[in-house]
CSV table of C-alpha atoms and ligand atoms in Angstrom, one decimal:
chain,number,residue,atom,x,y,z
A,1,MET,CA,-15.4,-3.5,-22.9
A,2,LYS,CA,-13.5,-0.7,-21.2
A,3,LYS,CA,-11.0,-1.8,-18.7
A,4,ARG,CA,-11.6,-0.8,-15.1
A,5,SER,CA,-9.1,1.7,-13.9
A,6,ALA,CA,-7.3,1.7,-10.5
A,7,PHE,CA,-4.9,4.2,-9.1
A,8,ILE,CA,-2.4,3.1,-6.4
A,9,THR,CA,-0.7,5.7,-4.3
A,10,GLY,CA,2.5,4.4,-2.9
A,11,VAL,CA,2.9,2.0,-5.8
A,12,SER,CA,6.7,1.6,-5.2
A,13,GLY,CA,6.2,0.1,-1.7
A,14,GLN,CA,5.8,-3.5,-0.7
A,15,ASP,CA,2.0,-3.4,-0.7
A,16,GLY,CA,1.8,-1.2,-3.8
A,17,ALA,CA,3.8,-3.6,-5.8
A,18,TYR,CA,1.8,-6.7,-4.8
A,19,LEU,CA,-1.4,-4.9,-5.3
A,20,ALA,CA,-0.3,-3.7,-8.8
A,21,GLN,CA,0.6,-7.3,-9.7
A,22,LEU,CA,-2.9,-8.5,-8.5
A,23,LEU,CA,-4.8,-5.7,-10.4
A,24,VAL,CA,-2.8,-6.3,-13.6
A,25,SER,CA,-3.7,-10.0,-13.3
A,26,LYS,CA,-7.3,-9.1,-13.0
A,27,GLY,CA,-7.2,-7.0,-16.2
A,28,TYR,CA,-7.3,-3.5,-14.7
A,29,GLU,CA,-5.7,-0.4,-16.2
A,30,VAL,CA,-3.3,0.2,-13.4
A,31,TYR,CA,-1.9,3.6,-12.6
A,32,GLY,CA,0.7,4.2,-9.9
A,33,GLY,CA,1.5,7.4,-8.1
A,34,LEU,CA,5.2,8.0,-7.7
A,35,ARG,CA,7.0,10.7,-5.8
A,36,ARG,CA,9.9,12.2,-7.7
A,37,ASN,CA,12.5,10.6,-5.4
A,38,SER,CA,10.9,7.1,-5.4
A,39,HIS,CA,12.1,6.0,-8.9
A,40,ASP,CA,14.9,3.9,-7.4
A,41,GLU,CA,12.3,1.9,-5.6
A,42,LEU,CA,10.8,0.6,-8.8
A,43,TYR,CA,12.8,-2.6,-8.2
A,44,ARG,CA,9.8,-4.2,-6.5
A,45,LEU,CA,7.6,-3.7,-9.6
A,46,ARG,CA,10.4,-5.1,-11.7
A,47,LEU,CA,10.8,-8.1,-9.4
A,48,LEU,CA,7.1,-8.9,-9.8
A,49,GLY,CA,7.3,-8.4,-13.5
A,50,VAL,CA,4.8,-5.6,-13.7
A,51,GLN,CA,6.9,-2.5,-14.2
A,52,ASP,CA,5.9,-2.1,-17.8
A,53,LYS,CA,2.2,-2.7,-17.1
A,54,VAL,CA,1.8,0.1,-14.6
A,55,LYS,CA,1.3,3.6,-15.8
A,56,LEU,CA,3.3,5.8,-13.6
A,57,LEU,CA,2.0,9.3,-12.7
A,58,ASN,CA,3.9,12.0,-10.9
A,59,PHE,CA,2.2,12.2,-7.6
A,60,GLU,CA,2.8,14.1,-4.3
A,61,ILE,CA,0.1,13.4,-1.8
A,62,THR,CA,0.9,16.6,0.2
A,63,ASP,CA,0.2,18.8,-2.8
A,64,GLN,CA,-3.5,19.5,-2.7
A,65,PHE,CA,-3.7,21.1,-6.1
A,66,GLY,CA,-1.9,18.2,-7.8
A,67,VAL,CA,-4.0,15.6,-6.0
A,68,THR,CA,-7.2,17.4,-7.0
A,69,GLU,CA,-6.1,17.8,-10.6
A,70,LEU,CA,-5.2,14.2,-10.9
A,71,ILE,CA,-8.4,12.8,-9.4
A,72,SER,CA,-10.6,15.1,-11.5
A,73,LYS,CA,-8.7,14.3,-14.7
A,74,TYR,CA,-8.7,10.5,-14.4
A,75,ARG,CA,-11.8,9.8,-12.3
A,76,PHE,CA,-10.5,6.3,-11.6
A,77,ASP,CA,-12.9,3.5,-10.8
A,78,GLU,CA,-10.9,2.5,-7.8
A,79,VAL,CA,-8.2,4.4,-5.7
A,80,TYR,CA,-6.0,2.6,-3.2
A,81,ASN,CA,-4.3,5.0,-0.8
A,82,LEU,CA,-1.1,3.2,0.2
A,83,ALA,CA,1.1,6.3,0.3
A,84,ALA,CA,2.4,6.8,3.8
A,85,GLN,CA,5.3,7.6,5.9
A,86,SER,CA,5.0,4.0,7.1
A,87,PHE,CA,7.9,3.6,9.5
A,88,VAL,CA,6.5,4.0,13.0
A,89,GLY,CA,10.0,4.3,14.5
A,90,ALA,CA,10.8,7.4,12.5
A,91,SER,CA,7.5,9.1,13.2
A,92,TRP,CA,8.7,10.8,16.4
A,93,ASP,CA,11.5,12.6,14.6
A,94,LEU,CA,9.3,13.2,11.5
A,95,SER,CA,6.0,14.0,13.2
A,96,VAL,CA,5.2,16.9,10.9
A,97,PRO,CA,5.9,15.2,7.5
A,98,THR,CA,4.2,12.0,8.9
A,99,THR,CA,1.1,14.0,9.7
A,100,ASN,CA,1.1,15.9,6.4
A,101,ILE,CA,1.4,12.7,4.4
A,102,ASN,CA,-0.7,10.3,6.6
A,103,SER,CA,-3.4,12.7,7.6
A,104,MET,CA,-3.6,15.8,5.3
A,105,GLY,CA,-2.9,13.7,2.2
A,106,VAL,CA,-6.0,11.6,2.9
A,107,LEU,CA,-8.1,14.7,3.4
A,108,TYR,CA,-6.9,16.0,0.0
A,109,LEU,CA,-7.8,12.7,-1.7
A,110,LEU,CA,-11.2,12.5,-0.1
A,111,GLU,CA,-12.1,16.1,-0.9
A,112,ALA,CA,-11.1,15.6,-4.5
A,113,ILE,CA,-13.2,12.4,-4.7
A,114,LYS,CA,-16.1,14.1,-3.1
A,115,ARG,CA,-16.1,17.1,-5.5
A,116,PHE,CA,-14.9,15.6,-8.8
A,117,SER,CA,-15.3,11.8,-8.7
A,118,PRO,CA,-17.9,10.6,-6.2
A,119,GLU,CA,-18.4,7.3,-8.0
A,120,THR,CA,-14.8,6.3,-7.2
A,121,ARG,CA,-14.3,3.4,-4.8
A,122,PHE,CA,-11.6,4.3,-2.3
A,123,TYR,CA,-9.5,2.1,0.0
A,124,GLN,CA,-7.7,3.7,3.0
A,125,ALA,CA,-4.8,1.9,4.4
A,126,SER,CA,-5.6,2.0,8.1
A,127,THR,CA,-3.5,0.0,10.6
A,128,SER,CA,-3.4,-2.0,13.8
A,129,GLU,CA,-1.0,0.6,15.1
A,130,MET,CA,-4.1,2.6,15.9
A,131,PHE,CA,-4.9,0.1,18.7
A,132,GLY,CA,-1.5,1.0,20.3
A,133,LYS,CA,-1.8,0.5,24.0
A,134,ILE,CA,-4.5,-2.1,23.6
A,135,VAL,CA,-7.8,-1.9,25.6
A,136,ALA,CA,-8.9,-5.4,24.6
A,137,PRO,CA,-6.8,-8.6,24.4
A,138,ILE,CA,-7.9,-9.3,20.8
A,139,GLN,CA,-8.6,-6.3,18.6
A,140,SER,CA,-11.6,-6.1,16.2
A,141,GLU,CA,-13.3,-3.3,14.2
A,142,THR,CA,-15.2,-2.3,17.3
A,143,THR,CA,-12.2,-2.1,19.7
A,144,PRO,CA,-11.5,1.4,20.9
A,145,PHE,CA,-8.2,2.9,19.7
A,146,TYR,CA,-5.2,4.2,21.7
A,147,PRO,CA,-2.4,5.1,19.3
A,148,ARG,CA,1.1,5.3,20.7
A,149,SER,CA,3.1,7.1,18.0
A,150,PRO,CA,2.7,10.2,15.8
A,151,TYR,CA,2.3,7.7,13.0
A,152,GLY,CA,-0.6,6.0,14.8
A,153,VAL,CA,-2.3,9.3,15.7
A,154,ALA,CA,-2.0,10.5,12.1
A,155,LYS,CA,-3.4,7.2,10.8
A,156,LEU,CA,-6.3,7.4,13.2
A,157,TYR,CA,-7.3,10.8,11.9
A,158,SER,CA,-7.4,9.4,8.3
A,159,HIS,CA,-9.3,6.3,9.5
A,160,TRP,CA,-12.1,8.4,11.1
A,161,LEU,CA,-12.1,10.9,8.2
A,162,THR,CA,-12.7,7.9,5.8
A,163,VAL,CA,-15.6,6.8,8.1
A,164,ASN,CA,-16.9,10.3,8.3
A,165,TYR,CA,-16.8,11.0,4.5
A,166,ARG,CA,-18.6,7.7,3.9
A,167,GLU,CA,-21.3,8.5,6.4
A,168,SER,CA,-21.7,12.2,5.6
A,169,HIS,CA,-21.5,12.1,1.8
A,170,GLY,CA,-22.5,8.5,1.0
A,171,LEU,CA,-19.2,7.9,-0.7
A,172,ARG,CA,-17.8,4.4,-1.5
A,173,LEU,CA,-15.0,4.4,1.0
A,174,SER,CA,-13.6,1.4,2.9
A,175,SER,CA,-10.8,1.2,5.4
A,176,GLY,CA,-8.6,-1.8,6.0
A,177,ILE,CA,-7.2,-2.1,9.5
A,178,LEU,CA,-4.3,-4.2,8.5
A,179,PHE,CA,-2.1,-5.9,11.1
A,180,ASN,CA,1.6,-6.2,10.3
A,181,HIS,CA,2.2,-7.9,7.0
A,182,GLU,CA,5.6,-8.8,5.7
A,183,ALA,CA,7.2,-10.3,2.6
A,184,PRO,CA,10.6,-10.5,0.9
A,185,LEU,CA,9.8,-7.1,-0.5
A,186,ARG,CA,9.5,-5.5,3.0
A,187,GLY,CA,11.7,-2.5,3.6
A,188,VAL,CA,14.9,-3.3,5.5
A,189,GLU,CA,14.0,-0.9,8.3
A,190,PHE,CA,11.1,-3.0,9.5
A,191,VAL,CA,12.1,-5.7,12.1
A,192,THR,CA,11.2,-8.9,10.1
A,193,ARG,CA,13.2,-7.9,7.0
A,194,LYS,CA,16.0,-6.5,9.1
A,195,ILE,CA,16.3,-9.8,10.8
A,196,SER,CA,16.1,-11.9,7.6
A,197,ARG,CA,18.6,-9.7,5.8
A,198,GLN,CA,21.1,-9.2,8.6
A,199,LEU,CA,21.0,-12.8,9.7
A,200,CYS,CA,22.0,-13.8,6.2
A,201,GLU,CA,24.8,-11.3,6.2
A,202,VAL,CA,26.0,-12.6,9.6
A,203,MET,CA,26.0,-16.2,8.3
A,204,ASN,CA,27.7,-15.0,5.1
A,205,GLY,CA,30.4,-13.3,7.1
A,206,THR,CA,29.7,-9.8,5.9
A,207,ARG,CA,28.2,-8.6,9.2
A,208,ASP,CA,29.3,-9.2,12.7
A,209,ARG,CA,26.0,-9.2,14.6
A,210,ILE,CA,22.4,-7.8,14.6
A,211,GLY,CA,21.4,-5.1,17.0
A,212,LEU,CA,17.7,-5.1,17.9
A,213,GLY,CA,15.3,-3.2,20.1
A,214,ASN,CA,12.5,-4.7,22.1
A,215,LEU,CA,12.7,-8.5,21.7
A,216,ASP,CA,9.5,-8.9,23.7
A,217,ALA,CA,7.3,-6.9,21.4
A,218,LYS,CA,4.5,-9.2,19.9
A,219,ARG,CA,3.0,-8.7,16.5
A,220,ASP,CA,0.3,-10.5,14.4
A,221,TRP,CA,2.4,-11.1,11.3
A,222,GLY,CA,0.9,-12.1,8.0
A,223,TYR,CA,2.0,-12.4,4.4
A,224,ALA,CA,1.6,-9.1,2.4
A,225,LYS,CA,0.7,-10.7,-0.8
A,226,GLU,CA,-2.4,-12.2,0.8
A,227,TYR,CA,-3.3,-8.9,2.5
A,228,VAL,CA,-3.6,-7.0,-0.8
A,229,GLU,CA,-6.3,-9.4,-1.9
A,230,ALA,CA,-8.3,-8.3,1.1
A,231,MET,CA,-7.9,-4.6,0.0
A,232,TRP,CA,-9.3,-5.5,-3.5
A,233,LEU,CA,-12.2,-7.5,-2.0
A,234,MET,CA,-13.2,-4.6,0.2
A,235,LEU,CA,-13.8,-2.5,-2.9
A,236,GLN,CA,-15.8,-5.2,-4.7
A,237,GLN,CA,-18.6,-5.1,-2.0
A,238,ASP,CA,-22.0,-3.4,-2.3
A,239,GLU,CA,-21.5,-2.0,1.1
A,240,PHE,CA,-18.4,0.0,2.2
A,241,ASP,CA,-17.1,-0.7,5.6
A,242,ASP,CA,-14.1,-1.2,7.9
A,243,PHE,CA,-12.3,-4.5,8.1
A,244,VAL,CA,-9.6,-6.0,10.3
A,245,VAL,CA,-7.1,-8.0,8.3
A,246,ALA,CA,-5.0,-10.2,10.5
A,247,THR,CA,-3.9,-13.8,11.2
A,248,GLY,CA,-5.3,-14.0,14.8
A,249,LYS,CA,-1.9,-15.2,16.1
A,250,THR,CA,0.9,-13.2,17.7
A,251,THR,CA,4.6,-13.8,17.9
A,252,THR,CA,7.5,-12.1,19.7
A,253,VAL,CA,10.4,-10.5,17.9
A,254,ARG,CA,12.6,-13.0,19.7
A,255,ASP,CA,10.6,-15.9,18.3
A,256,PHE,CA,10.8,-14.4,14.8
A,257,VAL,CA,14.6,-14.4,15.1
A,258,GLU,CA,14.4,-18.1,16.0
A,259,TYR,CA,12.1,-18.9,13.0
A,260,ALA,CA,14.5,-17.0,10.7
A,261,CYS,CA,17.5,-19.0,12.1
A,262,GLU,CA,15.9,-22.4,11.2
A,263,PRO,CA,16.4,-22.3,7.4
A,264,LEU,CA,20.0,-21.4,7.9
A,265,ASP,CA,20.4,-24.4,10.2
A,266,VAL,CA,21.2,-22.1,13.2
A,267,GLU,CA,20.0,-22.7,16.7
A,268,ILE,CA,20.1,-19.7,18.9
A,269,VAL,CA,20.7,-19.7,22.6
A,270,TRP,CA,19.5,-16.7,24.6
A,271,GLU,CA,21.4,-15.4,27.7
A,272,GLY,CA,20.8,-12.4,29.9
A,273,GLU,CA,17.8,-10.1,30.3
A,274,GLY,CA,16.5,-6.8,29.1
A,275,GLU,CA,19.2,-4.6,27.6
A,276,ASN,CA,21.8,-7.3,28.4
A,277,GLU,CA,20.0,-10.1,26.5
A,278,LYS,CA,22.2,-11.7,23.8
A,279,GLY,CA,21.7,-14.5,21.3
A,280,TYR,CA,24.5,-17.0,20.5
A,281,ASN,CA,24.8,-19.6,17.8
A,282,ARG,CA,24.7,-22.9,19.7
A,283,LYS,CA,27.1,-24.6,17.3
A,284,THR,CA,29.8,-21.9,17.2
A,285,ASN,CA,29.1,-19.9,20.4
A,286,LYS,CA,29.3,-16.8,18.2
A,287,LEU,CA,27.3,-13.8,19.3
A,288,ILE,CA,24.6,-13.2,16.7
A,289,VAL,CA,22.0,-10.9,18.3
A,290,GLU,CA,22.3,-8.2,20.9
A,291,VAL,CA,19.9,-5.7,22.3
A,292,ASN,CA,20.7,-2.1,21.3
A,293,PRO,CA,18.6,0.5,23.2
A,294,GLU,CA,18.9,2.8,20.1
A,295,PHE,CA,16.0,0.8,18.6
A,296,PHE,CA,13.7,1.2,21.6
A,297,ARG,CA,10.7,3.5,21.0
A,298,PRO,CA,9.6,6.4,23.2
A,299,ALA,CA,6.3,4.6,23.6
A,300,GLU,CA,6.0,1.0,22.6
A,301,VAL,CA,3.1,-1.1,21.3
A,302,ASP,CA,3.7,-4.2,23.3
A,303,VAL,CA,1.3,-6.6,21.7
A,304,LEU,CA,-1.2,-6.8,18.8
A,305,ILE,CA,-3.5,-9.6,17.8
A,306,GLY,CA,-6.4,-9.2,15.4
A,307,ASN,CA,-9.8,-10.8,15.1
A,308,ASN,CA,-10.3,-11.4,11.4
A,309,GLU,CA,-13.8,-12.8,11.7
A,310,LYS,CA,-15.5,-10.0,9.7
A,311,ALA,CA,-13.1,-10.3,6.8
A,312,ARG,CA,-13.5,-14.0,6.8
A,313,THR,CA,-17.3,-14.0,6.8
A,314,LYS,CA,-18.1,-10.8,4.7
A,315,LEU,CA,-15.1,-10.9,2.3
A,316,GLY,CA,-14.4,-14.6,2.1
A,317,TRP,CA,-10.8,-13.7,2.9
A,318,GLN,CA,-8.5,-15.8,5.1
A,319,PRO,CA,-4.8,-15.9,5.8
A,320,LYS,CA,-2.9,-18.9,4.5
A,321,THR,CA,0.8,-18.3,5.4
A,322,GLU,CA,2.0,-19.1,8.9
A,323,VAL,CA,4.7,-16.7,10.4
A,324,LYS,CA,7.3,-19.5,10.4
A,325,GLU,CA,6.8,-20.1,6.7
A,326,LEU,CA,6.9,-16.3,6.1
A,327,ALA,CA,10.3,-16.1,8.0
A,328,ARG,CA,11.6,-19.0,5.9
A,329,MET,CA,10.4,-17.3,2.6
A,330,MET,CA,12.2,-14.0,3.6
A,331,VAL,CA,15.4,-15.7,4.6
A,332,GLU,CA,15.5,-17.8,1.5
A,333,PHE,CA,15.0,-14.7,-0.6
A,334,ASP,CA,17.7,-12.8,1.2
A,335,TRP,CA,20.2,-15.7,1.2
A,336,ALA,CA,19.7,-16.2,-2.6
A,337,ALA,CA,20.2,-12.4,-3.2
A,338,ILE,CA,23.4,-12.3,-1.1
A,339,GLN,CA,24.8,-15.4,-2.9
A,340,LYS,CA,24.0,-13.9,-6.3
A,341,ALA,CA,25.6,-10.6,-5.4
A,342,GLY,CA,28.7,-12.6,-4.5
B,1,LIG,O1,8.7,-4.0,12.1
B,1,LIG,P1,8.3,-2.8,12.9
B,1,LIG,O2,9.1,-1.5,12.7
B,1,LIG,O3,6.7,-2.6,12.6
B,1,LIG,P2,5.6,-1.7,13.4
B,1,LIG,O4,6.1,-0.6,14.2
B,1,LIG,O5,4.7,-2.7,14.1
B,1,LIG,O6,4.8,-1.1,12.2
B,1,LIG,C1,4.4,-1.8,11.0
B,1,LIG,O7,3.2,-2.4,11.2
B,1,LIG,C2,2.1,-1.5,11.4
B,1,LIG,C3,0.8,-2.3,11.6
B,1,LIG,O8,0.6,-2.5,12.9
B,1,LIG,C4,2.0,-0.5,10.2
B,1,LIG,F1,1.0,0.3,10.4
B,1,LIG,C5,3.3,0.2,10.0
B,1,LIG,O9,3.3,1.0,8.9
B,1,LIG,C6,4.4,-0.8,9.9
B,1,LIG,O10,4.2,-1.5,8.7
B,1,LIG,O11,8.3,-3.1,14.5
B,1,LIG,C7,7.7,-4.2,15.0
B,1,LIG,C8,8.1,-4.3,16.5
B,1,LIG,C9,8.0,-3.1,17.3
B,1,LIG,O12,7.4,-3.3,18.5
B,1,LIG,C10,9.4,-2.6,17.5
B,1,LIG,O13,9.7,-1.9,18.7
B,1,LIG,O14,9.4,-4.7,16.5
B,1,LIG,C11,10.1,-4.0,17.5
B,1,LIG,N1,11.5,-4.0,17.2
B,1,LIG,C12,12.5,-4.5,18.0
B,1,LIG,N2,13.7,-4.3,17.4
B,1,LIG,C13,12.1,-3.4,16.2
B,1,LIG,C14,13.5,-3.6,16.3
B,1,LIG,N3,11.6,-2.7,15.1
B,1,LIG,C15,12.5,-2.2,14.2
B,1,LIG,N4,12.0,-1.6,13.1
B,1,LIG,N5,13.8,-2.4,14.3
B,1,LIG,C16,14.4,-3.1,15.4
B,1,LIG,O15,15.6,-3.2,15.4
């Protein structure tokens, strides 16, 4: 029997690597789209043992001709669009490339699917960042959006475009509104991995302290490896739809720091407020964390918490890893890597 084919844009990222691993394990012929400058990022696929099992294709989502040619040539069974400028914090400085990649790129993919491969099942990586300045205490698929960053605005366009192409052309398109999802493979610019990595460096003596932005920000943090299963499940349904993927619990950045300290046997004591807040190691009195306004955002998303009921009932998906366990997993990974590097 012919293997099912799947194409993952953004295969070198955290989610792309976990999804590639999942699809390889399910017997798919997995193709991964790679930008010319992303080759050094293949370490994630290597770490998960799937580098040789993914067929890498040169891919630049902002090149409409290239996107169209690729989709019409391969006519994949499934396409997972994970390619993005995904760092919210950079999207104010990089608003044009963020929009080109996160909005126009999706338009090019959907146009190509509509014209040349209408049987393709398509997953769009939407995001809880679209809820932004929340208008409901717990956000679900029906909660109105209020994005707070050029990233969120660009993602909102793609989300609605996916809905519109599904409704207008009867295409098989689903959109996953994923809340924050982390793992040891998370990029070091995101706050959880920044904390796990830099905390290990502080305890190892190779870094003095960690500078963080808004410690009061609250996020619904889940485990990325579990979230890619929800992506796959969305494309196995008879009906295509939008799904929130979240844990339903929210945690402050400050609490995440404390969770990350536990496996290193560090207890942190907080002193001061706002920009003057500092975290000290109780045992040694050493300053470990300080607030650095450089990491504040022009417009902040204060709190996110998702309602995953639809994903649980319709997809049979549920989160398993608690944020504390996630922090431990990330710190243990970083600590081992630092020890290994000597
Ligand atoms: O880890 P973050 O950079 O993730 P953010 O902005 O929530 O975005 C992530 O999740 C979204 C889903 O909602 C995705 F769409 C997006 O692609 C990405 O994966 O920041 C989390 C929070 C923010 O409120 C930020 O202001 O942590 C706060 N924070 C405090 N100090 C910091 C820092 N964020 C970063 N990156 N670095 C800091 O030093």
